[in-house]
DNA sequence: AGCACGCCGACT
DNA sequence: GTCGGCGTGCTC
């Protein structure tokens, strides 16, 4: 929680001290002494290896330099410098600083989130046999003897290996005892996790003239025909003797790799290793963009707002071609040699978008997200740091990439709640952070959505954002026909076919007969979400959370969707022993099964977290659907994102009510967004689509707005509610979450915060209260919320007070086992 | 985060 | 006694 990242003037003739950020959640930086020889080589933003604690080494980030030695302790020396050219520039450190102070977390939290794992190094302890170890006259325990014997066999062992070998939980005591007896040594090794990829290149030894080559051919001809083949192939194809990729060359000419190796050993061929990228995509034929008149107008008005240095909100209904407007600006940025950050909520779901971007921008497109491996992520990070003009498609963590020539940020689906990181710290909202980032880099920023967040649209209404609207669907496609189906009516008439209304079934079958595809959304995973005892009302709950266990039929187990705990299904009620257990509710598995019974001939697939695991699982499901191998896809809200199919006849929502009943002030907003987004999946391209939403409350105003596709009306109603009850965007929320393994500790801690905060902030403090889910992973949770006015409140002062309270809170011993989290702008 | 140190309780 | 478990304190 630093306040100033600017570097004071320093004298590089004098001794330098370096403040270093370490990648864990510690409330401060650590100061190290710079060896005098490095005075001109050190700079903020470099990674430095430092000793920390008794014998560990870590890579930290050099935060700033000074000439002032610390007063309270003697600083240790920096161990080594990892980057000649700083990995991060001043602008990135400023951004880190802003994140830490705005979101009330430590710089170490930011560092941990910002750097790809491959760039965060930690040392590992190695244990070796002492070269002069004398095993005579020493008493050894069994474990000690075992370890010494093992060390005779290998050079060194890691702590994990020793743990494995001895079966001991605590390995330090025996290592220490062996060390004292002079039998072992320990050392720390810093392992570089990132490994660049190299490729072997070959050419014919350039100093061989024709005569020498002739001799070689003569010599080889008799005994090594394969080697002659290699040389003939090389000279035939590459008379100018350019470097050739060894593997490709061998493959292309179907040569013997042993022969190539032999020639290298005889120094007839020469070899070199070159660094290659893992991430460069193949070349694509890039297509030209052609914008519609409406899109052209959107471009013009966006440019006008950017002139005024405003972020732009592009509100365009699904299918209006928002992405073409984005593409236009991306192209302009690339033409000016700038870098572009394209943020998306769930990156993995955007196969189609990536393909489109590649078609337009070819090899300038990079992608990073959590399913990419360590090395690939490091390469994207380094590419971005190199300043190469490119478009990076990323999920929320893309804001941490070290752009040096950032010209444009695109925040697609800006309303999506996955832009907010909830756990661990930094608990940041990537959309908001991106706006600050754009400001820092003096870059343009455009947010896009068919269903903007209340915050963004309100900002647009206030004139803080420029508002650009796209009202028409691109091409000839028209808006879908959205119908509500009254479940209460049908249930009363006992007309339902399980979870399906007769009309929905009719349409599904009609579509199927015509060879058209449909998707069905049920926003619950698994088979059933609740198992209840009909005798006493007990229901199956997770052992460590206050959550009902979901039954998964495919695995025949119960699973807690929050902590992942699984167990065998109950035979009897744990409370009364009755075996009258009932399954309540419907998840995607059960819907899939029911539908299979109703339409046995249809090809049905399921799209949820369960079936989309793995790097290529979505890919496969999306392609299967695209290729027409599937008639009906059943899925959770995942199917509402990023899928764009051409033969979609029907979108069905099995149960809209749960969406509206969420105990959160944003539940209506979420419901409207989700339903509108999934409805938008239908009827693109030629045909008019059909959307059927099953609900018990067909009169609900939010559903009416969905049917009318009237965002503005929805916004106007909802914003009135927010104002009336003083919720964002009319105030700013800071949530304080207090948790502990003992309920009384949470209770007491929360009460203490309540009393103190109310003294300072009075009526602005709500709680402490037991949240909707009050126990998670064995922690009892309490929550307080501070509602701050948008104007006239010194936010920084409030945050300083909170930090002061936090420090005071932990001064009390009994509070040490209580965990306190701040969440600024919670979702 | 990772590790030491100290205390307690349970056993080869 | 030896080992594991856990709380506490500290790292420049």
PDB file of N, CA, C and O in Angstrom, chain A residues 267-294:
ATOM      1  N   UNK A 267      32.585 -31.986 -39.545  1.00  0.00           N
ATOM      2  CA  UNK A 267      32.698 -30.558 -39.839  1.00  0.00           C
ATOM      3  C   UNK A 267      32.558 -30.251 -41.322  1.00  0.00           C
ATOM      4  O   UNK A 267      33.162 -29.314 -41.841  1.00  0.00           O
ATOM      5  N   UNK A 268      31.763 -31.082 -41.992  1.00  0.00           N
ATOM      6  CA  UNK A 268      31.437 -30.757 -43.384  1.00  0.00           C
ATOM      7  C   UNK A 268      30.176 -29.885 -43.375  1.00  0.00           C
ATOM      8  O   UNK A 268      30.067 -28.918 -44.104  1.00  0.00           O
ATOM      9  N   UNK A 269      29.237 -30.241 -42.483  1.00  0.00           N
ATOM     10  CA  UNK A 269      28.103 -29.355 -42.200  1.00  0.00           C
ATOM     11  C   UNK A 269      28.405 -28.616 -40.905  1.00  0.00           C
ATOM     12  O   UNK A 269      29.109 -29.122 -40.034  1.00  0.00           O
ATOM     13  N   UNK A 270      27.866 -27.428 -40.814  1.00  0.00           N
ATOM     14  CA  UNK A 270      28.014 -26.716 -39.548  1.00  0.00           C
ATOM     15  C   UNK A 270      26.621 -26.430 -38.982  1.00  0.00           C
ATOM     16  O   UNK A 270      25.655 -26.253 -39.728  1.00  0.00           O
ATOM     17  N   UNK A 271      26.544 -26.394 -37.672  1.00  0.00           N
ATOM     18  CA  UNK A 271      25.246 -26.314 -37.016  1.00  0.00           C
ATOM     19  C   UNK A 271      25.191 -25.119 -36.076  1.00  0.00           C
ATOM     20  O   UNK A 271      26.212 -24.761 -35.464  1.00  0.00           O
ATOM     21  N   UNK A 272      24.045 -24.477 -35.965  1.00  0.00           N
ATOM     22  CA  UNK A 272      23.855 -23.471 -34.912  1.00  0.00           C
ATOM     23  C   UNK A 272      22.439 -23.589 -34.339  1.00  0.00           C
ATOM     24  O   UNK A 272      21.529 -24.093 -35.008  1.00  0.00           O
ATOM     25  N   UNK A 273      22.303 -23.142 -33.098  1.00  0.00           N
ATOM     26  CA  UNK A 273      20.993 -23.184 -32.447  1.00  0.00           C
ATOM     27  C   UNK A 273      20.413 -21.785 -32.498  1.00  0.00           C
ATOM     28  O   UNK A 273      21.085 -20.819 -32.125  1.00  0.00           O
ATOM     29  N   UNK A 274      19.171 -21.629 -32.954  1.00  0.00           N
ATOM     30  CA  UNK A 274      18.542 -20.312 -32.888  1.00  0.00           C
ATOM     31  C   UNK A 274      17.299 -20.380 -32.019  1.00  0.00           C
ATOM     32  O   UNK A 274      16.593 -21.390 -31.984  1.00  0.00           O
ATOM     33  N   UNK A 275      17.052 -19.285 -31.339  1.00  0.00           N
ATOM     34  CA  UNK A 275      15.880 -19.188 -30.479  1.00  0.00           C
ATOM     35  C   UNK A 275      14.640 -19.043 -31.352  1.00  0.00           C
ATOM     36  O   UNK A 275      14.630 -18.237 -32.280  1.00  0.00           O
ATOM     37  N   UNK A 276      13.613 -19.824 -31.077  1.00  0.00           N
ATOM     38  CA  UNK A 276      12.354 -19.654 -31.815  1.00  0.00           C
ATOM     39  C   UNK A 276      11.202 -19.450 -30.839  1.00  0.00           C
ATOM     40  O   UNK A 276      11.296 -19.808 -29.669  1.00  0.00           O
ATOM     41  N   UNK A 277      10.133 -18.857 -31.332  1.00  0.00           N
ATOM     42  CA  UNK A 277       8.959 -18.611 -30.502  1.00  0.00           C
ATOM     43  C   UNK A 277       8.023 -19.799 -30.524  1.00  0.00           C
ATOM     44  O   UNK A 277       7.881 -20.460 -31.538  1.00  0.00           O
ATOM     45  N   UNK A 278       7.371 -20.000 -29.402  1.00  0.00           N
ATOM     46  CA  UNK A 278       6.314 -21.008 -29.368  1.00  0.00           C
ATOM     47  C   UNK A 278       5.000 -20.413 -29.860  1.00  0.00           C
ATOM     48  O   UNK A 278       4.104 -21.111 -30.253  1.00  0.00           O
ATOM     49  N   UNK A 279       4.919 -19.109 -29.769  1.00  0.00           N
ATOM     50  CA  UNK A 279       3.597 -18.487 -29.889  1.00  0.00           C
ATOM     51  C   UNK A 279       3.288 -17.912 -31.261  1.00  0.00           C
ATOM     52  O   UNK A 279       2.193 -17.486 -31.490  1.00  0.00           O
ATOM     53  N   UNK A 280       4.273 -17.878 -32.184  1.00  0.00           N
ATOM     54  CA  UNK A 280       3.902 -17.249 -33.457  1.00  0.00           C
ATOM     55  C   UNK A 280       2.994 -18.168 -34.242  1.00  0.00           C
ATOM     56  O   UNK A 280       3.325 -19.303 -34.520  1.00  0.00           O
ATOM     57  N   UNK A 281       1.826 -17.654 -34.567  1.00  0.00           N
ATOM     58  CA  UNK A 281       0.900 -18.437 -35.351  1.00  0.00           C
ATOM     59  C   UNK A 281       1.357 -18.466 -36.815  1.00  0.00           C
ATOM     60  O   UNK A 281       2.152 -17.634 -37.216  1.00  0.00           O
ATOM     61  N   UNK A 282       0.831 -19.399 -37.567  1.00  0.00           N
ATOM     62  CA  UNK A 282       1.171 -19.433 -38.982  1.00  0.00           C
ATOM     63  C   UNK A 282       0.621 -18.180 -39.655  1.00  0.00           C
ATOM     64  O   UNK A 282      -0.242 -17.504 -39.130  1.00  0.00           O
ATOM     65  N   UNK A 283       1.117 -17.928 -40.835  1.00  0.00           N
ATOM     66  CA  UNK A 283       0.632 -16.776 -41.585  1.00  0.00           C
ATOM     67  C   UNK A 283      -0.801 -17.037 -42.061  1.00  0.00           C
ATOM     68  O   UNK A 283      -1.150 -18.156 -42.404  1.00  0.00           O
ATOM     69  N   UNK A 284      -1.598 -16.021 -42.057  1.00  0.00           N
ATOM     70  CA  UNK A 284      -2.960 -16.138 -42.567  1.00  0.00           C
ATOM     71  C   UNK A 284      -3.110 -15.184 -43.738  1.00  0.00           C
ATOM     72  O   UNK A 284      -2.395 -14.202 -43.832  1.00  0.00           O
ATOM     73  N   UNK A 285      -4.054 -15.504 -44.601  1.00  0.00           N
ATOM     74  CA  UNK A 285      -4.393 -14.525 -45.628  1.00  0.00           C
ATOM     75  C   UNK A 285      -5.298 -13.510 -44.979  1.00  0.00           C
ATOM     76  O   UNK A 285      -6.400 -13.840 -44.557  1.00  0.00           O
ATOM     77  N   UNK A 286      -4.843 -12.300 -44.883  1.00  0.00           N
ATOM     78  CA  UNK A 286      -5.663 -11.333 -44.169  1.00  0.00           C
ATOM     79  C   UNK A 286      -6.725 -10.756 -45.096  1.00  0.00           C
ATOM     80  O   UNK A 286      -6.493 -10.523 -46.271  1.00  0.00           O
ATOM     81  N   UNK A 287      -7.902 -10.548 -44.482  1.00  0.00           N
ATOM     82  CA  UNK A 287      -9.018 -10.042 -45.263  1.00  0.00           C
ATOM     83  C   UNK A 287      -9.194  -8.555 -45.031  1.00  0.00           C
ATOM     84  O   UNK A 287      -8.786  -8.028 -44.010  1.00  0.00           O
ATOM     85  N   UNK A 288      -9.829  -7.922 -45.974  1.00  0.00           N
ATOM     86  CA  UNK A 288     -10.115  -6.503 -45.811  1.00  0.00           C
ATOM     87  C   UNK A 288     -11.450  -6.310 -45.105  1.00  0.00           C
ATOM     88  O   UNK A 288     -12.355  -7.131 -45.222  1.00  0.00           O
ATOM     89  N   UNK A 289     -11.537  -5.219 -44.356  1.00  0.00           N
ATOM     90  CA  UNK A 289     -12.771  -4.922 -43.639  1.00  0.00           C
ATOM     91  C   UNK A 289     -13.681  -4.077 -44.511  1.00  0.00           C
ATOM     92  O   UNK A 289     -13.221  -3.181 -45.208  1.00  0.00           O
ATOM     93  N   UNK A 290     -14.970  -4.370 -44.419  1.00  0.00           N
ATOM     94  CA  UNK A 290     -15.903  -3.474 -45.078  1.00  0.00           C
ATOM     95  C   UNK A 290     -17.006  -3.150 -44.075  1.00  0.00           C
ATOM     96  O   UNK A 290     -17.690  -4.040 -43.592  1.00  0.00           O
ATOM     97  N   UNK A 291     -17.149  -1.866 -43.769  1.00  0.00           N
ATOM     98  CA  UNK A 291     -18.118  -1.480 -42.748  1.00  0.00           C
ATOM     99  C   UNK A 291     -19.427  -1.041 -43.383  1.00  0.00           C
ATOM    100  O   UNK A 291     -19.449  -0.480 -44.481  1.00  0.00           O
ATOM    101  N   UNK A 292     -20.520  -1.287 -42.637  1.00  0.00           N
ATOM    102  CA  UNK A 292     -21.819  -0.787 -43.079  1.00  0.00           C
ATOM    103  C   UNK A 292     -21.891   0.703 -42.778  1.00  0.00           C
ATOM    104  O   UNK A 292     -21.042   1.245 -42.080  1.00  0.00           O
ATOM    105  N   UNK A 293     -22.920   1.326 -43.300  1.00  0.00           N
ATOM    106  CA  UNK A 293     -23.068   2.768 -43.078  1.00  0.00           C
ATOM    107  C   UNK A 293     -23.166   3.060 -41.577  1.00  0.00           C
ATOM    108  O   UNK A 293     -22.516   3.970 -41.054  1.00  0.00           O
ATOM    109  N   UNK A 294     -23.965   2.243 -40.892  1.00  0.00           N
ATOM    110  CA  UNK A 294     -24.137   2.462 -39.458  1.00  0.00           C
ATOM    111  C   UNK A 294     -22.810   2.298 -38.709  1.00  0.00           C
ATOM    112  O   UNK A 294     -22.483   3.056 -37.802  1.00  0.00           O
TER     113      UNK A 294
END
